[in-house]
Tab-separated table of C-alpha atoms in Angstrom:
chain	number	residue	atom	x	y	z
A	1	UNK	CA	10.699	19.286	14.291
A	2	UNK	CA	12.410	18.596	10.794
A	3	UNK	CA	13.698	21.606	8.914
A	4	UNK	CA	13.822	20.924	5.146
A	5	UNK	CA	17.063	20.708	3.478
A	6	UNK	CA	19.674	19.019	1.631
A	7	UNK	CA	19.275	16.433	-0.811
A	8	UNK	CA	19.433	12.672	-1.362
A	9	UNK	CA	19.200	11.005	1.980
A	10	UNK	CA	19.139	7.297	3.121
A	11	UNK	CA	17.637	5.500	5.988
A	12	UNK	CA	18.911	5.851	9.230
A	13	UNK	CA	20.244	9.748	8.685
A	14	UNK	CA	16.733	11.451	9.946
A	15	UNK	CA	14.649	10.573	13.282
A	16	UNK	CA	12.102	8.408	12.384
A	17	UNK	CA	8.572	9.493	11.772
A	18	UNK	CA	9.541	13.307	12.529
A	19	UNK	CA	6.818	15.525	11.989
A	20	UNK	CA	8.269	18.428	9.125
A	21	UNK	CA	8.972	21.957	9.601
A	22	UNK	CA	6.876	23.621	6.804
A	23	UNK	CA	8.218	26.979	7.044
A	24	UNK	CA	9.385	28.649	4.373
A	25	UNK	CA	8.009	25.765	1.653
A	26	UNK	CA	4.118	27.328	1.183
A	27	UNK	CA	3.048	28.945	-2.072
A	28	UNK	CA	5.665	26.797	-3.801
A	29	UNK	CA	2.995	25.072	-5.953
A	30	UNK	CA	5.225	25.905	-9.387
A	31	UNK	CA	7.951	23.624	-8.176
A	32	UNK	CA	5.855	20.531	-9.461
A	33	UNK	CA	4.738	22.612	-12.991
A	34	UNK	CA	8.256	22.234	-13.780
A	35	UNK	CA	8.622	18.586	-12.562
A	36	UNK	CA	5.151	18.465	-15.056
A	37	UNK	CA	7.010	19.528	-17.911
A	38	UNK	CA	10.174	17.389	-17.850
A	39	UNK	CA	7.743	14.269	-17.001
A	40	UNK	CA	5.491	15.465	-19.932
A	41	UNK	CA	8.334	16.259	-22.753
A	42	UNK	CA	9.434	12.773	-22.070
A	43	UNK	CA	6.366	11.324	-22.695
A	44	UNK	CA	6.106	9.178	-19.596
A	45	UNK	CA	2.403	9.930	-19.333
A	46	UNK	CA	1.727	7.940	-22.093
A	47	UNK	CA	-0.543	4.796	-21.895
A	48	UNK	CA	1.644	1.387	-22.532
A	49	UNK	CA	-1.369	-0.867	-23.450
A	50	UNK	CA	0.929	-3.395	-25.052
A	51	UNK	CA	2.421	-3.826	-21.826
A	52	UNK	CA	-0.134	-3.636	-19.599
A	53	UNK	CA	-2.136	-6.335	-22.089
A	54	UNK	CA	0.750	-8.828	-21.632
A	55	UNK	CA	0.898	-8.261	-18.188
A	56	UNK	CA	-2.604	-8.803	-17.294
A	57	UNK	CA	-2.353	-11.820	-19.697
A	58	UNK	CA	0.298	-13.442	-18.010
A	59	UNK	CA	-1.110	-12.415	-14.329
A	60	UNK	CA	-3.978	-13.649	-15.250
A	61	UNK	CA	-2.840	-16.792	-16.568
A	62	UNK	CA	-0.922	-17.402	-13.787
A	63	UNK	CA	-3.518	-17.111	-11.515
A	64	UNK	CA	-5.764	-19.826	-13.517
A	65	UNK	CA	-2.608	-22.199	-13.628
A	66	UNK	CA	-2.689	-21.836	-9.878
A	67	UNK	CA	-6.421	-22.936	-9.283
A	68	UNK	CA	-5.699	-25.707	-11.863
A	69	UNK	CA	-3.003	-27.397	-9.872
A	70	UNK	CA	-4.988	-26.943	-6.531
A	71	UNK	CA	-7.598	-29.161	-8.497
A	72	UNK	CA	-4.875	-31.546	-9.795
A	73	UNK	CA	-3.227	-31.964	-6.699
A	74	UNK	CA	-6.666	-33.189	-4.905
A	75	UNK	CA	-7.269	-34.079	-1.374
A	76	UNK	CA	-3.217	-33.910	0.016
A	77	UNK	CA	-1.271	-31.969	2.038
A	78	UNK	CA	1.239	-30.555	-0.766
A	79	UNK	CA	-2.327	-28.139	-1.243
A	80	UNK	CA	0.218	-26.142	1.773
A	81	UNK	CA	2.527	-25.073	-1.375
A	82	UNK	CA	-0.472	-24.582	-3.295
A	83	UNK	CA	-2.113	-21.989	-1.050
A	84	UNK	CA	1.411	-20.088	-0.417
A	85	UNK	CA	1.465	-19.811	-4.074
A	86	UNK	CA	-1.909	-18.321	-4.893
A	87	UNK	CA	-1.410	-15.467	-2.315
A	88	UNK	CA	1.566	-14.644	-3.722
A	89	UNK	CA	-0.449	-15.463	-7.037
A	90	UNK	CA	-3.640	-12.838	-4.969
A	91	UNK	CA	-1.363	-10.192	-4.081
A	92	UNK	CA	-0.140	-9.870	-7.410
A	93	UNK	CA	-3.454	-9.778	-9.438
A	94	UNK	CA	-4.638	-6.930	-6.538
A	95	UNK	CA	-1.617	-5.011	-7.524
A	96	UNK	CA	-3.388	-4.678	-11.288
A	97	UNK	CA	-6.507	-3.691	-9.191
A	98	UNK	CA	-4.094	-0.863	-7.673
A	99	UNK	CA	-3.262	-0.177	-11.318
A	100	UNK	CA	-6.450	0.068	-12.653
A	101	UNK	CA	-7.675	2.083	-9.803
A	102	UNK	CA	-4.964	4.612	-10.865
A	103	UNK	CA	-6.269	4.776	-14.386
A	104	UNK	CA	-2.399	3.656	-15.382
A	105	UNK	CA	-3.506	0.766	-17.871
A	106	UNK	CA	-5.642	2.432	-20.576
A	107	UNK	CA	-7.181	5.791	-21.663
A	108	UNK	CA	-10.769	4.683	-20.828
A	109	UNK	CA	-12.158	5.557	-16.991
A	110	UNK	CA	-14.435	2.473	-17.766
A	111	UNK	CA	-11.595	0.110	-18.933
A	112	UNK	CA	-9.669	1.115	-15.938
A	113	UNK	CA	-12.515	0.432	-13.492
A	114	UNK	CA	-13.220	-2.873	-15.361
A	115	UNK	CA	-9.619	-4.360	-14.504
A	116	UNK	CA	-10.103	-3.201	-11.152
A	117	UNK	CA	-13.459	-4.659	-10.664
A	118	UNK	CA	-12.349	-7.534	-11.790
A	119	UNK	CA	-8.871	-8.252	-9.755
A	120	UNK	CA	-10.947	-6.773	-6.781
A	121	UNK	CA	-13.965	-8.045	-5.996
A	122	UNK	CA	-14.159	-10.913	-8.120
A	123	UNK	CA	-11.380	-12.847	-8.167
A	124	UNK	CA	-9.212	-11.668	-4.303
A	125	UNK	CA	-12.564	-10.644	-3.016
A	126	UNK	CA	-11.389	-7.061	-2.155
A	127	UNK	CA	-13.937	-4.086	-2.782
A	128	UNK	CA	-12.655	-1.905	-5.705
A	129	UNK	CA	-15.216	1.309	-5.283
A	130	UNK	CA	-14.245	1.026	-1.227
A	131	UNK	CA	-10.249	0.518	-1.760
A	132	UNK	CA	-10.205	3.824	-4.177
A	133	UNK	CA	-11.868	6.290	-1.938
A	134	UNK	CA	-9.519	5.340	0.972
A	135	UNK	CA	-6.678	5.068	-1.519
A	136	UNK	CA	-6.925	8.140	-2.914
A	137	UNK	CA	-7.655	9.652	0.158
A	138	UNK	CA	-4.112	8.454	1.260
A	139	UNK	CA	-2.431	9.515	-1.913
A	140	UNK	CA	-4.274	13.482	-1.161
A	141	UNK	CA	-2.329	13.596	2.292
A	142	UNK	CA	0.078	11.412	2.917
A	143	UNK	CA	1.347	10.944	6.681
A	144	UNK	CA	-1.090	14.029	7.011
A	145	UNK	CA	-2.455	13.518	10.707
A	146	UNK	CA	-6.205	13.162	10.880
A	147	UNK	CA	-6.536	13.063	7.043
A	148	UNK	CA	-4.563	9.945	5.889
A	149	UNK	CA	-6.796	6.965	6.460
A	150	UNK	CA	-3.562	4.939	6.471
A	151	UNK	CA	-2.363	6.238	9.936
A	152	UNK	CA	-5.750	6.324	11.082
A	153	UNK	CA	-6.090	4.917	14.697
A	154	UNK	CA	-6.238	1.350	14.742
A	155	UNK	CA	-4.648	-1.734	16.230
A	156	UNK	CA	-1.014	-0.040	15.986
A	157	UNK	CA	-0.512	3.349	16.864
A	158	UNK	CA	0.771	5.452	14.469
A	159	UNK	CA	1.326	8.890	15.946
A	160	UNK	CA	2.283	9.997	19.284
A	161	UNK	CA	-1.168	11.420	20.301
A	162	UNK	CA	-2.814	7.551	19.181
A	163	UNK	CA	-0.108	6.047	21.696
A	164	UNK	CA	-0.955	9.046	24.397
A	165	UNK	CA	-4.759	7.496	23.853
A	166	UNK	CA	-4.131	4.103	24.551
A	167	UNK	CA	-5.562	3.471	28.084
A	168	UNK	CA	-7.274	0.035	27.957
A	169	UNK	CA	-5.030	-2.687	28.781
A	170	UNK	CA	-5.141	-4.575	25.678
A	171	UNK	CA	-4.210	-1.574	23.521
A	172	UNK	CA	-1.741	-0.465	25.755
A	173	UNK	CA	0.062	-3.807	25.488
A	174	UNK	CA	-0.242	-3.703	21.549
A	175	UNK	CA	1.037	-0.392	21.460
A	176	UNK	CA	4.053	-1.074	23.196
A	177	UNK	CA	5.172	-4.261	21.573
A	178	UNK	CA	3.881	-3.176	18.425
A	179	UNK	CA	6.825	-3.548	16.335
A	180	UNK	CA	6.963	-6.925	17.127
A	181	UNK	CA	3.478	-7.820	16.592
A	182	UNK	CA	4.217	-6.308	13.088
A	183	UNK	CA	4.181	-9.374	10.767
A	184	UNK	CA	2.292	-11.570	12.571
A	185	UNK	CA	-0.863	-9.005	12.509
A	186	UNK	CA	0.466	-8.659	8.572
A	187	UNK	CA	-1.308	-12.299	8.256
A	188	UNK	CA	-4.991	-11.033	9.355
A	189	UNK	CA	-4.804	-8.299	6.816
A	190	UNK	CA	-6.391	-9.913	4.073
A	191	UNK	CA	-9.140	-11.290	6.594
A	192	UNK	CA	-8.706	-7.527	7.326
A	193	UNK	CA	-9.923	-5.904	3.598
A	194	UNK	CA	-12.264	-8.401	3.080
A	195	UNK	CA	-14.458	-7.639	6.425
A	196	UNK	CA	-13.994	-3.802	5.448
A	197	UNK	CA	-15.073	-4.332	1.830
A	198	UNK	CA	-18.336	-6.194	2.815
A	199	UNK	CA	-19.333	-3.597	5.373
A	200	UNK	CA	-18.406	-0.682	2.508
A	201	UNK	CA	-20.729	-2.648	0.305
A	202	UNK	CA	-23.728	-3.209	2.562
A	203	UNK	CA	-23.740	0.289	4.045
A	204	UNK	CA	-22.334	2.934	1.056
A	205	UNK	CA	-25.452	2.202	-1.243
A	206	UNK	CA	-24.398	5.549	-3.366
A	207	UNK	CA	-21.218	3.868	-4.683
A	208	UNK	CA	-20.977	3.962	-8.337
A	209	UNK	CA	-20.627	0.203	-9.345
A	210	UNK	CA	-21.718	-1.428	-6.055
A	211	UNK	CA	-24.402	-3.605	-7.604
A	212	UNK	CA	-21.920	-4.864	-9.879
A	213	UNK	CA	-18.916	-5.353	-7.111
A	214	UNK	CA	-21.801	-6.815	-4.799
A	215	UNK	CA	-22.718	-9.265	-7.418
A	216	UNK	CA	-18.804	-9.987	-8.392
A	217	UNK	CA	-18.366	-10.198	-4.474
A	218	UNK	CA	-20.296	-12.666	-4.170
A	219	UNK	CA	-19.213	-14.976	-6.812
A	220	UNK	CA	-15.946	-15.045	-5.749
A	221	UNK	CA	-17.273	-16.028	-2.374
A	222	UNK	CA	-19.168	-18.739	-3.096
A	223	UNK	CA	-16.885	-19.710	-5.949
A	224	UNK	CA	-13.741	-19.710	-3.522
A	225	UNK	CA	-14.994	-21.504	-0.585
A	226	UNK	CA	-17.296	-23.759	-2.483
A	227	UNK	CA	-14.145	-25.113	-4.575
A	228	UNK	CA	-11.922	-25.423	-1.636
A	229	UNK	CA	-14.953	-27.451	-0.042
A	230	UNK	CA	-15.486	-29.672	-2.475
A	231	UNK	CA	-11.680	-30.630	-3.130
A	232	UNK	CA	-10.672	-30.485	0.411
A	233	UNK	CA	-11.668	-32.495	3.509
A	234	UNK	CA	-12.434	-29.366	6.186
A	235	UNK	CA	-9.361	-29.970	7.903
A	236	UNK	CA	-7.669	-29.478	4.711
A	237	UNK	CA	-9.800	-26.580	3.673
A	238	UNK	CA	-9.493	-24.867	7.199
A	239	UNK	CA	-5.223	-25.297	6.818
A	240	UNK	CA	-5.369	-24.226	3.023
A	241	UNK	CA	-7.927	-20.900	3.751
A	242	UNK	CA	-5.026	-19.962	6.765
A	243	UNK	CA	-2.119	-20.256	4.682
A	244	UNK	CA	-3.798	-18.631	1.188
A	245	UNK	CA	-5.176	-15.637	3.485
A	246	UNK	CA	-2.047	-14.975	5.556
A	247	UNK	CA	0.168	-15.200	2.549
A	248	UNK	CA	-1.676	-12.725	0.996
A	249	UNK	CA	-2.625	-10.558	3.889
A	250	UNK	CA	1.278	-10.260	4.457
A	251	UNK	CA	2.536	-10.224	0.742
A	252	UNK	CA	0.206	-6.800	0.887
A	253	UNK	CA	1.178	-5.456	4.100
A	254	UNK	CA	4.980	-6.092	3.064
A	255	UNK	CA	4.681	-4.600	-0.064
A	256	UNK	CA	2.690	-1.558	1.026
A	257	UNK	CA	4.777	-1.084	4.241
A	258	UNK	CA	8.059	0.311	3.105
A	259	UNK	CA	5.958	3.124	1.142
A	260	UNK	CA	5.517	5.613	4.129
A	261	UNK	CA	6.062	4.152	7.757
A	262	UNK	CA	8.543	5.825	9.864
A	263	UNK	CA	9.028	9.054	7.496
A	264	UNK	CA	8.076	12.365	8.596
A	265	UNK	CA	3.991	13.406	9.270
A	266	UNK	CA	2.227	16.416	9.053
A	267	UNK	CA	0.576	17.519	11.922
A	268	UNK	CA	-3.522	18.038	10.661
A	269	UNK	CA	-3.581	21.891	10.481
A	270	UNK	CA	-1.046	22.346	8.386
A	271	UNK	CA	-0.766	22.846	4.897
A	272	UNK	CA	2.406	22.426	2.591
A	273	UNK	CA	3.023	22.386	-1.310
A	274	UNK	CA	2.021	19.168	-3.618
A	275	UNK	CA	5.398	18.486	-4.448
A	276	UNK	CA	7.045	18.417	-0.422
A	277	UNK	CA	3.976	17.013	0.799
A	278	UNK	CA	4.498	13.933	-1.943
A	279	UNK	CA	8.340	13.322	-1.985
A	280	UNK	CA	9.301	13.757	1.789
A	281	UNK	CA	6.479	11.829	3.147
A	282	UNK	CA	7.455	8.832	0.509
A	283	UNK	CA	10.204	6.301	0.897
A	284	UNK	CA	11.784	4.565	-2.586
A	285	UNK	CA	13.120	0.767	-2.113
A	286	UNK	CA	15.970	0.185	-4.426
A	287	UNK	CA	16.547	-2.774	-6.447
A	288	UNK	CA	16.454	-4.479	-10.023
A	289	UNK	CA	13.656	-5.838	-12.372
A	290	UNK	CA	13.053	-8.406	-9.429
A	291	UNK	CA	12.384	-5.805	-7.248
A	292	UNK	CA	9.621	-3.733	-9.560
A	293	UNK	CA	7.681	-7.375	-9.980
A	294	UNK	CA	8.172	-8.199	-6.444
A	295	UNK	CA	6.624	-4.554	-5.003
A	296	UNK	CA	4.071	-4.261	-7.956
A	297	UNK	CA	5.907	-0.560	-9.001
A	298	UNK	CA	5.219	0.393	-5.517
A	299	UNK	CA	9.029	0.501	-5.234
A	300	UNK	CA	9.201	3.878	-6.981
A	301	UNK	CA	6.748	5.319	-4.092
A	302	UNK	CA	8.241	9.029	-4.962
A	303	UNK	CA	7.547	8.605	-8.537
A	304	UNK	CA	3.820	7.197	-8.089
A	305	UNK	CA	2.770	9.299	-5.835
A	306	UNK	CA	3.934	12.614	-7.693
A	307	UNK	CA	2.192	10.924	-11.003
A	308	UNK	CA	-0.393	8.354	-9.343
A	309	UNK	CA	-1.988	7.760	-13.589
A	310	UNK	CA	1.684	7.100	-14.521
A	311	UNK	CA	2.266	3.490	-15.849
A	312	UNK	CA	3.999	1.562	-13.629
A	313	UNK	CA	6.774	0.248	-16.600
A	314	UNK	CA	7.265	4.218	-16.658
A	315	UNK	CA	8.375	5.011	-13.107
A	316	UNK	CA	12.031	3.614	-13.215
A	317	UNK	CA	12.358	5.750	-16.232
A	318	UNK	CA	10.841	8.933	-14.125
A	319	UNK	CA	13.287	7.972	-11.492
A	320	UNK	CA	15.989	10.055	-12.522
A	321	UNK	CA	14.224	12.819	-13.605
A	322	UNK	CA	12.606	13.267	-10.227
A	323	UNK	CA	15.840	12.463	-8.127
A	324	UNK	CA	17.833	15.297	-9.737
A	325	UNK	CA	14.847	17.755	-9.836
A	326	UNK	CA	14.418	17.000	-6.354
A	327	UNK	CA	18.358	17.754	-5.542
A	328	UNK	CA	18.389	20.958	-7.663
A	329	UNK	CA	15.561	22.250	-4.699
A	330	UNK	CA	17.193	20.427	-1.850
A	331	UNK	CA	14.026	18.343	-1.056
A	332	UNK	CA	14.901	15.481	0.578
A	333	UNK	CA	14.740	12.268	-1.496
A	334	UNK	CA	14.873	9.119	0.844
A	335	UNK	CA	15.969	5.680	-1.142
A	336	UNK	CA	16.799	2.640	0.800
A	337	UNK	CA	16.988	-0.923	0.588
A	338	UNK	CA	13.939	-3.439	0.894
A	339	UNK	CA	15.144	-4.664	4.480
A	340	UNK	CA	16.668	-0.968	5.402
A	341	UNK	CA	12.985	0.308	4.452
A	342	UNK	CA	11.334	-2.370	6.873
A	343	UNK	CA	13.942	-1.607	9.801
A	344	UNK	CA	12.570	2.344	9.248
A	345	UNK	CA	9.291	1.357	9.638
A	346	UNK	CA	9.740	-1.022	12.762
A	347	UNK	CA	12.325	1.584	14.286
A	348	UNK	CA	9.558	4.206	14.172
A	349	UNK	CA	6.860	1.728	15.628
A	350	UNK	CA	9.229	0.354	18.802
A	351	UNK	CA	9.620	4.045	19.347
A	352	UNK	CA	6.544	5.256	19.204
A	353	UNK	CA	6.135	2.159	21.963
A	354	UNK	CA	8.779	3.583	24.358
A	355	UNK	CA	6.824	5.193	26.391
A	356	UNK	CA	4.297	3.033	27.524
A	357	UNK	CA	7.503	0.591	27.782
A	358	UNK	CA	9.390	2.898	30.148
A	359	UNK	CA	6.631	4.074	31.760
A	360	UNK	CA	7.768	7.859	31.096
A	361	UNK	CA	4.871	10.397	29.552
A	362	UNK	CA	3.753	10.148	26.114
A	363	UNK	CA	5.432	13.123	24.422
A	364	UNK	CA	2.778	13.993	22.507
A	365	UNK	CA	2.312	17.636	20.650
A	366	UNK	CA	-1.232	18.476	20.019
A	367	UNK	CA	-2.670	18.213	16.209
């Protein structure tokens, strides 16, 4: 168990994937009301619509540049670079899906929805009303066992109980070389969102814009495959589908990654204040301007998750705020670099893997 103290940490100086001590931290809840009104006074609430309008511009334009070169550069093998591009190109329109989702870009719900509506379904062919729900449902309890859908049983095991499940062969195996098998499953991630946003759209008839995402949806299907087809010999289009997908699928899964794996859970009956529950759960990558383009904002994971509606050009400038208010309570503030962040998060999977490795007993504490 991890008993809360001290103050700015970096990777490597805590046991990876601990699960936290939440004595003495309850009925704290007027920790964050003060973090509120610092955030507030400084007015990084506030919408930045001339920022977000350039920067959907230029994604956007981006994105059609892309689709004009595949068109230019025909029937040829140089489409390889091509498809690379656009899912870095997909990965990066999906992260103003993640934006609108958040209601960052504008004061309108419906303007908000519209941008993600439109990255989503129609042009990466990701469902927007499917990737909220489980989004927000995430950003409610992070690395909260049993209520985060993001360590959710799966094809990696995330928690010492998942691994203490595992008693096919096949997931067995998984589970113990799972920190290799990291990046190369990364690839079938985008294969990944789209199979889980056509079954959320075929079977969750009471979502709010589904005939709209389902009509979207299926636009972008016919409109992506039918191009490739019809520019692309099938060997071609098989090679440049591969590429574009696992690009993207791993562009995603990289950027998304760093956020959370391999710090501390909760186990699922307990109950902690909004502000602990956010920051110690939450890992920040540091770096430059690159760095904030590169991770879509995602980078300031303490920051976004305290203030999910805050505009991403705001959370470097919430950064310091946060840090110090954070020290001044001696909640733990983790902040690493991008490849120190990965290492946490494959440290924690290889052991979580041990085990079944060394063919010792899961130690496994009951949620």
């Amino acid at each position: 168990m991890l008993a809360i103290s001290g103050g700015r940490t970096r990777a490597g100086r805590r046991a990876s994937g601990d699960r936290v001590s939440i004595t003495g931290v309850l009925n704290r809840g007027s920790d964050f009301a003060g973090l509120c009104r610092q955030i507030r006074d400084a007015n990084l609430l506030d919408r930045r619509r001339g920022n977000y309008a350039a920067r959907i511009l230029i994604t956007l334009g981006l994105f059609a540049a892309g689709w004009l070169a595949f068109v230019w550069v025909g029937d040829s093998w140089y489409q390889t670079i091509v498809a690379a591009v656009m899912g870095i190109l997909f990965t990066q329109v999906a992260f103003l899906g993640h934006d609108g989702g958040h209601q960052q870009a504008f004061r309108s719900k419906r303007a908000n929805d519209t941008i993600g509506i439109v990255a989503g379904d129609l042009l990466v062919g990701l469902s927007y009303g499917w990737w909220v729900d489980k989004h927000n449902r995430h950003h409610s309890h992070p690395n909260h066992e049993g209520k985060d859908p993001d360590i959710g049983d799966g094809v990696l095991a995330f928690t010492t109980d998942q691994v203490a499940r595992r008693t096919g062969g096949l997931g067995r195996f998984m589970a113990k070389h799972q920190a290799w098998l990291f990046f190369p499953l990364l690839t079938l991630e985008g294969l990944n969102l789209h199979v889980a946003s056509i079954s959320a759209l075929i079977t969750e008839k009471t979502r709010r814009y589904r005939r709209t995402e389902l009509a979207l949806f299926a636009v972008h299907t016919v409109a992506y495959f039918g191009g490739i087809l019809l520019v692309l010999s099938p060997i071609k289009a098989l090679v440049f589908i591969a590429i574009n997908q696992g690009v993207w699928g791993l562009y995603m899964g990289c950027s998304f990654a760093p956020n959370h794996k391999g710090m501390p859970s909760f186990p699922a009956k307990s109950d902690i204040d909004f502000l602990r529950r956010q920051v110690l759960t939450s890992r920040n990558v540091r770096g430059g301007w690159f760095t904030d383009i590169l991770l879509g904002g995602l980078n300031y994971q303490v920051e976004h998750h305290l203030f999910p509606n805050m505009p991403r050009p705001n959370l470097r400038k919430a950064q310091g705020l946060v840090r110090a208010y954070c020290q001044e309570r001696q909640i733990l503030y983790t902040e690493t670099g991008l490849f120190g962040s990965y290492a946490a998060a494959l440290r924690h999977l290889h052991e979580l893997g041990a085990p079944l490795r060394t063919g010792q007993p899961v130690a496994y504490e009951p949620v």
